[in-house]
PDB file of C-alpha atoms in Angstrom:
ATOM      1  CA  MET L   1     -68.584 -63.828 -28.486  1.00 48.00           C
ATOM      2  CA  LYS L   2     -67.463 -61.662 -31.411  1.00 61.00           C
ATOM      3  CA  PRO L   3     -70.097 -59.487 -33.013  1.00 63.00           C
ATOM      4  CA  LYS L   4     -71.199 -60.884 -36.347  1.00 90.00           C
ATOM      5  CA  THR L   5     -70.867 -58.510 -39.270  1.00 92.00           C
ATOM      6  CA  VAL L   6     -71.807 -58.814 -42.928  1.00 93.00           C
ATOM      7  CA  HIS L   7     -69.806 -56.430 -45.144  1.00 94.00           C
ATOM      8  CA  LEU L   8     -71.504 -55.430 -48.405  1.00 95.00           C
ATOM      9  CA  ILE L   9     -70.256 -53.561 -51.442  1.00 95.00           C
ATOM     10  CA  ILE L  10     -72.906 -52.778 -54.037  1.00 95.00           C
ATOM     11  CA  GLN L  11     -72.099 -51.877 -57.623  1.00 94.00           C
ATOM     12  CA  PRO L  12     -73.136 -48.195 -57.876  1.00 89.00           C
ATOM     13  CA  PRO L  13     -75.333 -48.259 -61.017  1.00 86.00           C
ATOM     14  CA  THR L  14     -77.402 -51.140 -59.624  1.00 86.00           C
ATOM     15  CA  ALA L  15     -77.700 -49.960 -56.017  1.00 85.00           C
ATOM     16  CA  HIS L  16     -81.338 -48.931 -56.381  1.00 88.00           C
ATOM     17  CA  SER L  17     -82.544 -51.413 -58.957  1.00 92.00           C
ATOM     18  CA  TYR L  18     -85.506 -53.649 -58.175  1.00 94.00           C
ATOM     19  CA  TRP L  19     -83.515 -56.894 -58.020  1.00 93.00           C
ATOM     20  CA  THR L  20     -80.663 -55.409 -56.007  1.00 93.00           C
ATOM     21  CA  GLU L  21     -83.095 -54.054 -53.436  1.00 94.00           C
ATOM     22  CA  ILE L  22     -84.673 -57.505 -53.090  1.00 95.00           C
ATOM     23  CA  ILE L  23     -81.222 -59.074 -52.624  1.00 95.00           C
ATOM     24  CA  ILE L  24     -80.203 -56.449 -50.038  1.00 95.00           C
ATOM     25  CA  ASP L  25     -83.508 -56.791 -48.143  1.00 96.00           C
ATOM     26  CA  SER L  26     -83.062 -60.566 -48.017  1.00 96.00           C
ATOM     27  CA  ILE L  27     -79.485 -60.268 -46.757  1.00 96.00           C
ATOM     28  CA  CYS L  28     -80.583 -57.780 -44.087  1.00 96.00           C
ATOM     29  CA  GLN L  29     -83.464 -60.016 -42.964  1.00 97.00           C
ATOM     30  CA  GLU L  30     -81.193 -63.048 -42.622  1.00 95.00           C
ATOM     31  CA  ALA L  31     -78.524 -61.003 -40.824  1.00 94.00           C
ATOM     32  CA  SER L  32     -81.153 -59.753 -38.379  1.00 94.00           C
ATOM     33  CA  ARG L  33     -82.387 -63.296 -37.804  1.00 95.00           C
ATOM     34  CA  ARG L  34     -78.811 -64.284 -36.939  1.00 92.00           C
ATOM     35  CA  GLU L  35     -78.283 -61.152 -34.825  1.00 93.00           C
ATOM     36  CA  ALA L  36     -75.627 -59.845 -37.200  1.00 93.00           C
ATOM     37  CA  GLN L  37     -75.080 -56.300 -38.335  1.00 94.00           C
ATOM     38  CA  VAL L  38     -74.840 -55.287 -41.983  1.00 95.00           C
ATOM     39  CA  LEU L  39     -72.244 -52.682 -42.944  1.00 94.00           C
ATOM     40  CA  PHE L  40     -72.359 -51.055 -46.375  1.00 94.00           C
ATOM     41  CA  HIS L  41     -69.156 -49.840 -48.033  1.00 93.00           C
ATOM     42  CA  ASP L  42     -69.050 -47.671 -51.168  1.00 91.00           C
ATOM     43  CA  THR L  43     -65.943 -49.251 -52.687  1.00 92.00           C
ATOM     44  CA  PRO L  44     -63.432 -52.004 -51.935  1.00 92.00           C
ATOM     45  CA  GLY L  45     -60.955 -49.280 -50.934  1.00 90.00           C
ATOM     46  CA  ALA L  46     -63.424 -47.834 -48.418  1.00 91.00           C
ATOM     47  CA  LEU L  47     -63.924 -51.279 -46.901  1.00 91.00           C
ATOM     48  CA  LEU L  48     -60.179 -51.873 -46.639  1.00 89.00           C
ATOM     49  CA  ARG L  49     -59.666 -48.502 -44.950  1.00 89.00           C
ATOM     50  CA  ALA L  50     -62.498 -49.111 -42.471  1.00 88.00           C
ATOM     51  CA  VAL L  51     -61.869 -52.799 -41.769  1.00 87.00           C
ATOM     52  CA  PRO L  52     -58.447 -53.852 -43.091  1.00 82.00           C
ATOM     53  CA  HIS L  53     -58.845 -57.438 -41.879  1.00 81.00           C
ATOM     54  CA  ALA L  54     -62.500 -58.141 -42.631  1.00 81.00           C
ATOM     55  CA  PRO L  55     -62.999 -61.906 -42.811  1.00 82.00           C
ATOM     56  CA  GLY L  56     -65.239 -61.638 -45.868  1.00 83.00           C
ATOM     57  CA  VAL L  57     -67.376 -59.401 -48.000  1.00 91.00           C
ATOM     58  CA  LEU L  58     -70.412 -59.816 -50.222  1.00 94.00           C
ATOM     59  CA  LEU L  59     -70.321 -58.107 -53.611  1.00 95.00           C
ATOM     60  CA  VAL L  60     -73.702 -57.301 -55.164  1.00 95.00           C
ATOM     61  CA  GLY L  61     -73.800 -56.167 -58.768  1.00 92.00           C
ATOM     62  CA  HIS L  62     -74.334 -57.181 -62.367  1.00 91.00           C
ATOM     63  CA  SER L  63     -71.064 -56.636 -64.247  1.00 92.00           C
ATOM     64  CA  ASN L  64     -68.333 -59.269 -64.562  1.00 95.00           C
ATOM     65  CA  HIS L  65     -65.814 -56.474 -65.055  1.00 96.00           C
ATOM     66  CA  TRP L  66     -66.896 -54.780 -61.816  1.00 95.00           C
ATOM     67  CA  PHE L  67     -66.768 -58.075 -59.876  1.00 94.00           C
ATOM     68  CA  ASP L  68     -63.289 -58.854 -61.224  1.00 96.00           C
ATOM     69  CA  ALA L  69     -61.985 -55.361 -60.414  1.00 95.00           C
ATOM     70  CA  ALA L  70     -63.533 -55.368 -56.912  1.00 94.00           C
ATOM     71  CA  ALA L  71     -62.194 -58.847 -56.125  1.00 93.00           C
ATOM     72  CA  ALA L  72     -58.727 -57.887 -57.385  1.00 93.00           C
ATOM     73  CA  GLU L  73     -58.676 -54.789 -55.190  1.00 92.00           C
ATOM     74  CA  LEU L  74     -59.825 -56.775 -52.154  1.00 91.00           C
ATOM     75  CA  SER L  75     -57.127 -59.396 -52.838  1.00 88.00           C
ATOM     76  CA  LYS L  76     -54.229 -56.946 -52.821  1.00 81.00           C
ATOM     77  CA  PRO L  77     -51.847 -57.360 -49.905  1.00 69.00           C
ATOM     78  CA  ALA L  78     -52.402 -54.844 -47.117  1.00 62.00           C
ATOM     79  CA  ILE L  79     -50.082 -51.864 -47.122  1.00 54.00           C
ATOM     80  CA  SER L  80     -48.627 -51.142 -43.681  1.00 44.00           C
TER      81      SER L  80
END
C-alpha cells in the first residue's frame, strides 16, 4: 500500500493566524486518523521541486490573488 500524504501550502501572512491554526490542526487530526502524513511546503515551487508528481495539494490562505497565483504555478507543465 502506498503511503498516504497530504501536501499543504499555507499563505505566509496567515500561517499563524487563529483560524489558519484551527484549519491546520483539523487537517492534521484527520490525517492522523487516516494514518496519513502531512507535509508542509513554503511555496508551490518548493512543492514541485520536492514532489514533482504530487497527486494533490491543499492551499490554505485568505487571498483570492494568492490562490489564483498558487494554482497557476501548480498547473504549469513540468520542466524536464
